[in-house]
Short mmCIF file of C-alpha atoms and ligand atoms in Angstrom, two decimals:
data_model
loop_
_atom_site.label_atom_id
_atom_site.label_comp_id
_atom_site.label_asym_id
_atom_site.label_seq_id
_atom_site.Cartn_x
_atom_site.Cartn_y
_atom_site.Cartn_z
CA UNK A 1 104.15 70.98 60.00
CA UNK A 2 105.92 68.79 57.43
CA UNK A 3 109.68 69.81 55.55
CA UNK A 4 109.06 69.66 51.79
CA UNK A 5 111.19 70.92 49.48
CA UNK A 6 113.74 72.44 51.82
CA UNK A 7 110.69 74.55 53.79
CA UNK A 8 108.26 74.02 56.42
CA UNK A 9 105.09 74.18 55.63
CA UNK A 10 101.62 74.13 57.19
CA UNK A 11 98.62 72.41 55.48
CA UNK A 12 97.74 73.55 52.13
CA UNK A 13 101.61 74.20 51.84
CA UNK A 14 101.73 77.56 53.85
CA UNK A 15 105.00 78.65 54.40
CA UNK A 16 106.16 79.00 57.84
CA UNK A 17 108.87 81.48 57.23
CA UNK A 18 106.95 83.49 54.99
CA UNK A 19 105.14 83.95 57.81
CA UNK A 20 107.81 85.05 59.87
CA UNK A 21 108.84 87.55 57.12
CA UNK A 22 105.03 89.15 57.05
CA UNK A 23 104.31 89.43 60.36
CA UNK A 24 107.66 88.88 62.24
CA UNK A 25 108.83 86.60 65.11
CA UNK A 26 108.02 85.76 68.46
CA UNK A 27 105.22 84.34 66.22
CA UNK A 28 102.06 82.13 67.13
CA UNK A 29 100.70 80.32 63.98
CA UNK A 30 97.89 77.95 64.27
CA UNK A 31 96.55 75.60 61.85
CA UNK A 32 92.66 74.82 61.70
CA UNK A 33 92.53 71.84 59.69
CA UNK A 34 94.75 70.31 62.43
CA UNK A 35 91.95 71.41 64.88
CA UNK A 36 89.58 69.96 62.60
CA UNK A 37 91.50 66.19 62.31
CA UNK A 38 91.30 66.10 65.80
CA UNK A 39 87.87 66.93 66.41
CA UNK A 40 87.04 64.83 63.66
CA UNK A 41 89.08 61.56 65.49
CA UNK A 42 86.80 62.00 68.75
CA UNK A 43 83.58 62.33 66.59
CA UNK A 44 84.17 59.18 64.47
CA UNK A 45 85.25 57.46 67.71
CA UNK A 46 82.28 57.59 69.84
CA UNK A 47 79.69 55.88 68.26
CA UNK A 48 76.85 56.88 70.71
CA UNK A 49 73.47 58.64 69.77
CA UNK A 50 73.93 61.92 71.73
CA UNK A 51 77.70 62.91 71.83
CA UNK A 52 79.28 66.71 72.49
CA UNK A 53 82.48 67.69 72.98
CA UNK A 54 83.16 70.65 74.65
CA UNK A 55 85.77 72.38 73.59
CA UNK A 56 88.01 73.37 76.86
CA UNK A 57 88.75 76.92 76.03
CA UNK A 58 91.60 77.52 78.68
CA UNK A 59 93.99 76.01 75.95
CA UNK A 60 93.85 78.49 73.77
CA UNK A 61 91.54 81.59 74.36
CA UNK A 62 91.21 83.17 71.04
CA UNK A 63 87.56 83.99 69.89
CA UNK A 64 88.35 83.35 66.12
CA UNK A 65 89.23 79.80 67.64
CA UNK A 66 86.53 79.64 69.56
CA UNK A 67 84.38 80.50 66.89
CA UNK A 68 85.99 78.02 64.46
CA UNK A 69 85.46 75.57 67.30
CA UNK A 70 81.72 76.37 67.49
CA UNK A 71 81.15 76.24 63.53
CA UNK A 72 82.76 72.82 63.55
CA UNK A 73 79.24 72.18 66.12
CA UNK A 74 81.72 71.39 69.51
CA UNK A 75 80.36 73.20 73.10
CA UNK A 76 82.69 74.93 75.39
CA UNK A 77 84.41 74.10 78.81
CA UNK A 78 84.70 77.03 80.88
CA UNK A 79 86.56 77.50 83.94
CA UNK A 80 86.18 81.18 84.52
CA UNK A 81 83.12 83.51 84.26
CA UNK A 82 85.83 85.34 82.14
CA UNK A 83 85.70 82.33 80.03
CA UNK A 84 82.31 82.08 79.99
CA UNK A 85 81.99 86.15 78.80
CA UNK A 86 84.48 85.24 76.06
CA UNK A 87 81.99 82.28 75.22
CA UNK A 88 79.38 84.26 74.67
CA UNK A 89 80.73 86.73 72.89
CA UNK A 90 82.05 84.23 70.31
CA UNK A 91 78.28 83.17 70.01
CA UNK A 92 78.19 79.88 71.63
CA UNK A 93 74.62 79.62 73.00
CA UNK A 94 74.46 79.64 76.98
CA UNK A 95 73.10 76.08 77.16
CA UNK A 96 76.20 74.94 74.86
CA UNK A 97 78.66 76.15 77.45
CA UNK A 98 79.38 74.24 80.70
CA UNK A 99 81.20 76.29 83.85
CA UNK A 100 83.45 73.81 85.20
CA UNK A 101 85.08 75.96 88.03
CA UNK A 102 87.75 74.78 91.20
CA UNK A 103 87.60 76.61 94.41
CA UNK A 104 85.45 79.43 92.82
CA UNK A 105 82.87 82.04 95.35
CA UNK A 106 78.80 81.17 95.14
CA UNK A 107 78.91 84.76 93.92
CA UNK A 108 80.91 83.25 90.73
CA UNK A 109 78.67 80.39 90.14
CA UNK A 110 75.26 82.63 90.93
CA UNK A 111 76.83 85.32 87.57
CA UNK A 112 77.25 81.85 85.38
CA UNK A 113 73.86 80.87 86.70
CA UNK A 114 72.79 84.68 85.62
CA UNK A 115 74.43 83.94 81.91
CA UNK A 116 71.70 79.95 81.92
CA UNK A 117 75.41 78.18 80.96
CA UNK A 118 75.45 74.49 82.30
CA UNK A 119 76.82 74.71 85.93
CA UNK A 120 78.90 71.74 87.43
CA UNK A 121 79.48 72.02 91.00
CA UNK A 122 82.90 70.69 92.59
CA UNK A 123 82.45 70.83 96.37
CA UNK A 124 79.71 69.78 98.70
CA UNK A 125 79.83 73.11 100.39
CA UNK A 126 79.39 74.96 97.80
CA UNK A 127 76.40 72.14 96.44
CA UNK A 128 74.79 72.75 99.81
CA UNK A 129 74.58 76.67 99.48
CA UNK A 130 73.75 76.42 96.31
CA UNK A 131 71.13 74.22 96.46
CA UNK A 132 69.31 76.01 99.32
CA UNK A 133 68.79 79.03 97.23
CA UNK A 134 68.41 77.52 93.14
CA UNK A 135 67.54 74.26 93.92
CA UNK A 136 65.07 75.09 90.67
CA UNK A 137 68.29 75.00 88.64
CA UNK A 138 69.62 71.64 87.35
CA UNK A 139 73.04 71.12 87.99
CA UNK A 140 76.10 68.56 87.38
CA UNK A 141 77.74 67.59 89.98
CA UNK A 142 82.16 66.73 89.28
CA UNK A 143 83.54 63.49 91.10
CA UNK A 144 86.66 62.55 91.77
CA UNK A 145 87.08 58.85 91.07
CA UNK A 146 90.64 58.99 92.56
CA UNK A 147 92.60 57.86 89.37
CA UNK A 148 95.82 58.58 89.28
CA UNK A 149 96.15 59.82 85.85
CA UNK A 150 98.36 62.82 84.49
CA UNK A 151 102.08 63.13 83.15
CA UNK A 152 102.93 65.49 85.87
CA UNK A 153 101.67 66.24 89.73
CA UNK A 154 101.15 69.66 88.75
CA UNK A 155 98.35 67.99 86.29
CA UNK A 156 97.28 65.10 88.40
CA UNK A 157 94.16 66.00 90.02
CA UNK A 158 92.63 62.77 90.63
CA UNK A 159 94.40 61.73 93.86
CA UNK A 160 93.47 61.29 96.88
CA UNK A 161 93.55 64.63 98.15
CA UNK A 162 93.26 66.76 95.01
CA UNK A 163 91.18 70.02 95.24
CA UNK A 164 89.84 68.93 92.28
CA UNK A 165 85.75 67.38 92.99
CA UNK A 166 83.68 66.09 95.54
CA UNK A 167 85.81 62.35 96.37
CA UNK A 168 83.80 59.37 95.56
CA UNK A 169 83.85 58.62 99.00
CA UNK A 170 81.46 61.23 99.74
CA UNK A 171 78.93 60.23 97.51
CA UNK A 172 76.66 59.76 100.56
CA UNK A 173 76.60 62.86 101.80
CA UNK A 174 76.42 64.51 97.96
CA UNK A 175 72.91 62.35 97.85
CA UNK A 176 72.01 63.43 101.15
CA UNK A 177 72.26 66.93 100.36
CA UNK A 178 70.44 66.57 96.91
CA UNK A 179 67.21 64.82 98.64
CA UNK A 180 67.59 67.84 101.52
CA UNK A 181 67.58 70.45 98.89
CA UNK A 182 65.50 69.17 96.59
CA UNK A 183 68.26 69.55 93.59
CA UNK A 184 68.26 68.22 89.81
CA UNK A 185 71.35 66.36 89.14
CA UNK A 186 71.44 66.46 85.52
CA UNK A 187 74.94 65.39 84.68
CA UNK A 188 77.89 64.01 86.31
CA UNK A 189 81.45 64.86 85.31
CA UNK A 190 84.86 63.90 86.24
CA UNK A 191 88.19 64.98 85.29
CA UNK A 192 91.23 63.37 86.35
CA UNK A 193 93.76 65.36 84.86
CA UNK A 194 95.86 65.95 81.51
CA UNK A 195 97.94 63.24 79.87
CA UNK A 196 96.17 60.09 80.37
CA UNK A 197 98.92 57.56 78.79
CA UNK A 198 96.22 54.30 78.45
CA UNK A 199 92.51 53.23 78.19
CA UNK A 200 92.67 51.09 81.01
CA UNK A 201 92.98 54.02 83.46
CA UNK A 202 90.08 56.15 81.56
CA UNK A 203 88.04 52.91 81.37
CA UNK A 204 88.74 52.52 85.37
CA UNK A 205 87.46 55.99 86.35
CA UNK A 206 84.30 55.34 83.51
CA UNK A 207 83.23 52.57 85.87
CA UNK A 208 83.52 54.48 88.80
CA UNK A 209 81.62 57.33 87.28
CA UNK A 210 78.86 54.52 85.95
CA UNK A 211 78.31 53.15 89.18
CA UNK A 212 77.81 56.70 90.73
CA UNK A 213 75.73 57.40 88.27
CA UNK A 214 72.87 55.03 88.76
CA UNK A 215 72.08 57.19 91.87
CA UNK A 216 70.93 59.88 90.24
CA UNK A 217 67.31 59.57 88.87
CA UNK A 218 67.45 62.07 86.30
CA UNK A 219 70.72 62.07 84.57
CA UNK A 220 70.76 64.15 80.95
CA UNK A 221 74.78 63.54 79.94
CA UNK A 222 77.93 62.05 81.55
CA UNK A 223 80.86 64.15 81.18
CA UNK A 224 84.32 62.13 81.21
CA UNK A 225 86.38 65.20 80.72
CA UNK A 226 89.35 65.09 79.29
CA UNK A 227 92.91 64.33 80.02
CA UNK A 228 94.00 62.79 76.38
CA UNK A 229 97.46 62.97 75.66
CA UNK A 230 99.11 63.86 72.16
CA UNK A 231 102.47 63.10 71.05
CA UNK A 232 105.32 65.65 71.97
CA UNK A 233 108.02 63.54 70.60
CA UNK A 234 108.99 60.81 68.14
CA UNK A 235 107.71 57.49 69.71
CA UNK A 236 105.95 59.29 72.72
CA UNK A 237 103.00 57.25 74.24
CA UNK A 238 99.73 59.24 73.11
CA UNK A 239 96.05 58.69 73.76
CA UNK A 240 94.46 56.24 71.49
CA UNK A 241 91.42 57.79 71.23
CA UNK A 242 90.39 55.36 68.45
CA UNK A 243 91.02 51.87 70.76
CA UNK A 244 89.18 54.02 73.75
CA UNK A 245 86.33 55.18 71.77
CA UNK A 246 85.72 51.59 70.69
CA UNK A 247 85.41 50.33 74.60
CA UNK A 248 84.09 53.30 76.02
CA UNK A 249 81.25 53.13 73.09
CA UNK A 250 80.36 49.57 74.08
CA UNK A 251 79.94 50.65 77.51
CA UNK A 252 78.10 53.57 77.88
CA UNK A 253 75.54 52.00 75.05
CA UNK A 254 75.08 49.39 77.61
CA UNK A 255 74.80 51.61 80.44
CA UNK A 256 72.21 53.92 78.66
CA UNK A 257 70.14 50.81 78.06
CA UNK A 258 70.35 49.82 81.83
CA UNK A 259 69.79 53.84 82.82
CA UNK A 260 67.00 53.34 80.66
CA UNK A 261 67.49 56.33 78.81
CA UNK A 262 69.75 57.92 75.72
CA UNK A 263 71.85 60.17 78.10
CA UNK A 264 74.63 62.15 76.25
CA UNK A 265 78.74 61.24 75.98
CA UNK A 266 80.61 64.36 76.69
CA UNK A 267 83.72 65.29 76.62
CA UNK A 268 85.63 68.47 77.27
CA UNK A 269 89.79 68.09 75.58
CA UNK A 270 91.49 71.32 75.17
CA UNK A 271 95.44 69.93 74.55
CA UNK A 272 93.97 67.43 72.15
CA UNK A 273 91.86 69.37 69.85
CA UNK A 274 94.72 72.34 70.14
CA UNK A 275 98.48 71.56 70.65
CA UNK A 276 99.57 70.17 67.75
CA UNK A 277 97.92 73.03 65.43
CA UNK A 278 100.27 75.33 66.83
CA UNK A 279 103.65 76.15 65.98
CA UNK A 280 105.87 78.68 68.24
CA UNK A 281 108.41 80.69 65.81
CA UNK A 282 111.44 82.76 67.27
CA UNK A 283 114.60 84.48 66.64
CA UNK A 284 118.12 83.58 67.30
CA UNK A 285 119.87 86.46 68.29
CA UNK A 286 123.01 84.66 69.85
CA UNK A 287 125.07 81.07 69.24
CA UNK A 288 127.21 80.68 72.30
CA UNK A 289 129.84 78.22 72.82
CA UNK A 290 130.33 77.47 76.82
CA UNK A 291 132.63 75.11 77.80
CA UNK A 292 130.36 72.08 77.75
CA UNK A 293 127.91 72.83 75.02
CA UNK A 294 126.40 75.40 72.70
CA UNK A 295 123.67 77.84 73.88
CA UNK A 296 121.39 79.08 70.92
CA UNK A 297 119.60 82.09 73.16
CA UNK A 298 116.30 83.68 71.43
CA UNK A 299 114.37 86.53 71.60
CA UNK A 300 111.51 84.59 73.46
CA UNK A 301 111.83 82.45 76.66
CA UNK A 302 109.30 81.65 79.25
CA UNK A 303 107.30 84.56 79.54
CA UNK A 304 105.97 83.35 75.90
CA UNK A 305 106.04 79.52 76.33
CA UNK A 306 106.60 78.28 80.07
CA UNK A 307 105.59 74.63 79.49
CA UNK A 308 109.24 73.45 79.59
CA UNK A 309 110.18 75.32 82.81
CA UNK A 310 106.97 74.39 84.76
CA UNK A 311 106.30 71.41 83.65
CA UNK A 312 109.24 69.64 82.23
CA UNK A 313 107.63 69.22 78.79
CA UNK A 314 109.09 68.38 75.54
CA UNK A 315 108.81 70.60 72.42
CA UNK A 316 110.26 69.73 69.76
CA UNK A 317 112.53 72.41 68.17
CA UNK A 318 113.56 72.83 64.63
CA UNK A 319 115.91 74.76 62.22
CA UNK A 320 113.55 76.16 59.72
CA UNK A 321 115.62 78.76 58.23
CA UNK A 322 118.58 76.06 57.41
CA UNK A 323 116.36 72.99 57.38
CA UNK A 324 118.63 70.69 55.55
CA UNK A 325 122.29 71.57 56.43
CA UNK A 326 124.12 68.85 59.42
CA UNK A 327 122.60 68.46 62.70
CA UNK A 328 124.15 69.10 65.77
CA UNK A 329 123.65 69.60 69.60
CA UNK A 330 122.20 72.60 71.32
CA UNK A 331 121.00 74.36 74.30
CA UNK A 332 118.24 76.25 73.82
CA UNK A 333 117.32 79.22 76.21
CA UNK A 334 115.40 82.55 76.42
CA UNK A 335 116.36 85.93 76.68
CA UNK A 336 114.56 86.52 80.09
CA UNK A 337 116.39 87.02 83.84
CA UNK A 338 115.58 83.41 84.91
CA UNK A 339 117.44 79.87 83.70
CA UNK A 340 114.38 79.57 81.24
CA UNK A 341 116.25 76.58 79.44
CA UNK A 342 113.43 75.39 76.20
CA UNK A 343 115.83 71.81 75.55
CA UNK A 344 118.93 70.61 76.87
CA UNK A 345 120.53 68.77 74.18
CA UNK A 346 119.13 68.93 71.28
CA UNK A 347 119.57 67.84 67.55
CA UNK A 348 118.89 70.47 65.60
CA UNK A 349 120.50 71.22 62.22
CA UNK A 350 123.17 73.54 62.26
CA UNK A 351 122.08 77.18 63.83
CA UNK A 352 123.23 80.24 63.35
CA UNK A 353 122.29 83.75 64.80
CA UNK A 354 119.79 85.47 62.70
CA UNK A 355 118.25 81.82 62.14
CA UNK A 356 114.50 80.97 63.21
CA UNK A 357 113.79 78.32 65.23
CA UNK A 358 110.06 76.83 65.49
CA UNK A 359 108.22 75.00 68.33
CA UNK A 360 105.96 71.92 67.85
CA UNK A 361 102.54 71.42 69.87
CA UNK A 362 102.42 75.42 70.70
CA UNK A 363 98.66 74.95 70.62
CA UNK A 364 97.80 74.13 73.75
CA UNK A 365 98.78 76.25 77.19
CA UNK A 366 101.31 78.00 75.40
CA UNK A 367 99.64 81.73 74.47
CA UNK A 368 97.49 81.29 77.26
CA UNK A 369 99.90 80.55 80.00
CA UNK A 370 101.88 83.57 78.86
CA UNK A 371 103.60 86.64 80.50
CA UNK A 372 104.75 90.19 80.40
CA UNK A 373 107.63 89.19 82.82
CA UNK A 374 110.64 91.31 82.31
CA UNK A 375 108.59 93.93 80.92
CA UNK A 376 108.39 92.12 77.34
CA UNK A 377 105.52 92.04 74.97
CA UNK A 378 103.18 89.18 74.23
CA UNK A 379 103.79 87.60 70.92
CA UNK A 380 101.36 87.99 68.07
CA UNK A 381 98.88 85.17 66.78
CA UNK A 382 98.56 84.25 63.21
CA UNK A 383 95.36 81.59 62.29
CA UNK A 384 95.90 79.75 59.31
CA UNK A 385 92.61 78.84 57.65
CA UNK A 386 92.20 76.79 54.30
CA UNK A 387 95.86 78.18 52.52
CA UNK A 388 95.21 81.78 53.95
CA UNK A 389 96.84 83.67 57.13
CA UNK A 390 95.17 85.89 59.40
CA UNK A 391 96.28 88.41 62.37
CA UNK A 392 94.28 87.17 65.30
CA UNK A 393 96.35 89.28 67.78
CA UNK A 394 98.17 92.24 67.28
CA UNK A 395 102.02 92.06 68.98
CA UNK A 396 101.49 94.60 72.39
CA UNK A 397 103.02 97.75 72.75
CA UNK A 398 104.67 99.97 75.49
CA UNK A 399 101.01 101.15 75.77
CA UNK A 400 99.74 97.93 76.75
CA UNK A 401 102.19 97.55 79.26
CA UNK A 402 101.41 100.84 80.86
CA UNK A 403 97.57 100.58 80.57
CA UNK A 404 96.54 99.97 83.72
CA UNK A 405 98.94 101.38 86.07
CA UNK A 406 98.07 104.72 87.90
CA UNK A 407 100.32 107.52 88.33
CA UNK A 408 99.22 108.13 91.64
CA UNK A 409 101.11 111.67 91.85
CA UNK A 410 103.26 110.88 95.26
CA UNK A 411 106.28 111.52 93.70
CA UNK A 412 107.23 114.35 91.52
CA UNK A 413 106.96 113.31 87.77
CA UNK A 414 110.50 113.33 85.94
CA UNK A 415 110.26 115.20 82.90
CA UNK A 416 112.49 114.05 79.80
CA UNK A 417 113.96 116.32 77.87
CA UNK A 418 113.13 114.84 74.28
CA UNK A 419 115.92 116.94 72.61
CA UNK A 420 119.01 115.26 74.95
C1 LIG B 1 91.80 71.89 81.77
C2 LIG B 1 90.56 71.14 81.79
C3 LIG B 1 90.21 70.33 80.70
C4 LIG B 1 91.09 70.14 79.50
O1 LIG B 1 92.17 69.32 79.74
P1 LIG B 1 93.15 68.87 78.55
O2 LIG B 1 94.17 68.04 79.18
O3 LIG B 1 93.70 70.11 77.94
O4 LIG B 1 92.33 68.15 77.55
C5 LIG B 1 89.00 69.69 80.76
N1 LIG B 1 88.18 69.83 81.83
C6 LIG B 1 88.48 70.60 82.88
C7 LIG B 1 87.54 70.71 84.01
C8 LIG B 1 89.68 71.27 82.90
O5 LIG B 1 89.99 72.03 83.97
#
């Protein structure tokens, strides 16, 4: 989203509060040719024969995105056999969708198996089980090389006593249980979490993975997962996916050559192929002046975006109806029953109420992570595609708030009189 001219506009110079005026605000707008820069930065920077990247869905769930996703030739990371449904439905083809589940029932991984999408088991239990029954299915097996990646310990899941995969320590026993059951390992995966701030730490856990790796005898792809940080801020420390493709590259070249085979590079990024195509838009019904500061309150908060209450993260927040006039500092909260505070603090230019204020990086785990607490509606989504707009999801109604609850008849019904 650049400021030209006085307006903010997407690529292709869509206007963002012409937007707002068509279809209203709390507003989702995404942008594909963002979408497509970034996929395009992890293509040109893995240099390998075989490469995929596997789009991890859970970022942002809409099947028009999906689709785009899949027409740009990228795979899908599922975590759900929800996810895996919506998959399909968007057309991806069952063997170009992996089911990457935590803590999920056998019953779960037996419907994926049911669907022929990549399974990749992250528990020796469940291997074991799993293995005594299908051990005719292939299967990729997730590791946890214990990195300590991730900007936050609700996204950390490489430590030491993560739920997340089967701990490199147990590699042992995972072999052990593979020669008992008689099991095809066809890929092995790990994931150590979002935000990874430097190579070093993604080249450390590649080793670990490497080494692993030469155990198996009949490897198809390694899957390094994802974890690549964008910028949120001015000056934040992102990802450089170009510097890490270059090293990563060398190596797994060098390892395929030792493996004796051309296995494929995978990848599965959700915030980095998502967040920064999406902009947040919203209202500001009131300006209030406390004693210490001044509270801009909108008619969102974090039933629509709850990255900045659960995580501590950093959106950026701009002006965009009065773009140019003097900056000053604000509080910025939402409208629901709960301290939902969006920035503490902030420069923005000069806001008053009636004004609409837009979110940066609302691509990623924003629409996806959101609510209908305090009885509120779900924004709507907006994708913009080569200079045009179009509704991807309609703003809810009272009847989707009611939909599935069940007047069970214990208690006598009270009738309103319509003409009061
Ligand atoms: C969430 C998730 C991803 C995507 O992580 P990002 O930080 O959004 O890139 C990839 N793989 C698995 C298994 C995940 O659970």
């Amino acid at each position: 989203m650049n400021l030209k001219n006085g307006n903010y506009e997407l690529s292709n110079g869509v206007n963002l509060l012409s937007l707002c005026e068509k279809y209203d605000c709390p507003l989702y707008v995404y942008d594909t040719a963002i979408m497509k820069r970034q996929y395009k930065r992890l293509t040109n920077a893995f240099k390998v024969k075989k490469l995929k990247i596997n789009y991890a869905c859970k970022a942002l769930t809409n099947i028009n995105v999906l689709r785009y996703f899949k027409q740009l030739g990228a795979g899908l990371d599922t975590v759900s056999i929800q996810e895996v449904q919506m998959g399909l439905k968007a057309g991806f083809a069952p063997d170009d969708i992996i089911f990457t589940p935590n803590c999920v029932s056998l019953e779960e991984i037996e419907q994926a198996l049911g669907y022929g999408v990549k399974i990749n088991i992250d528990n020796i239990e469940i291997l074991e089980q799993f293995g005594h029954v299908h051990n005719e299915v292939p299967v990729c097996i997730r590791i946890n090389p214990h990195i300590l990646a991730g900007g936050s310990s609700k996204i950390s899941v490489g430590h030491i006593d993560s739920k997340f995969g089967i701990s490199i320590y147990q590699l042992p026993h995972v072999l052990r249980v593979v020669e008992a059951t008689g099991l095809t390992v066809e890929g092995i995966h790990m994931h150590t979490g979002s935000d990874i701030l430097d190579s070093e730490v993604f080249l450390r856990g590649a080793e670990i993975l490497f080494n692993s790796a030469k155990d198996f005898k009949d490897l198809e792809y390694v899957d390094f997962g994802s974890g690549f940080k964008v910028p949120y801020k001015e000056n934040d420390i992102a990802t450089d996916i170009e510097d890490l493709g270059e090293k990563l590259t060398e190596r797994f070249n060098n390892f395929c050559e030792e493996y004796g085979k051309d296995l494929t590079l995978m990848f599965e990024p959700g915030k980095f192929l998502v967040s920064e195509s999406g902009v947040f838009m919203v209202n500001v019904n009131v300006v209030k002046q406390t004693t210490s500061m001044v509270i801009a309150g909108v008619d969102s908060g974090q039933n629509h975006l709850i990255r900045p209450m659960f995580y501590n993260a950093h959106h950026n927040i701009v002006n965009i109806s009065n773009p140019e006039a003097k900056p000053r500092i604000y509080t910025v909260v939402g409208y629901i029953c709960e301290t939902d505070t969006f920035g503490i603090n902030r420069k923005i230019s000069e806001i008053r109420e009636g004004d609409v204020l837009a979110f940066y990086n609302a691509g990623a785990y924003c629409f996806s992570m959101a609510s209908n607490y305090n009885s509120r509606y779900r924004p709507a989504e907006v994708l913009v595609h080569e200079g045009k707009d179009y509704l991807i999801r309609k703003r809810e109604t009272i009847e989707d708030l009611m939909r599935n609850q069940v007047e069970a008849g214990i208690f006598e019904e009270h009738v309103v009189n319509e003409n009061k």
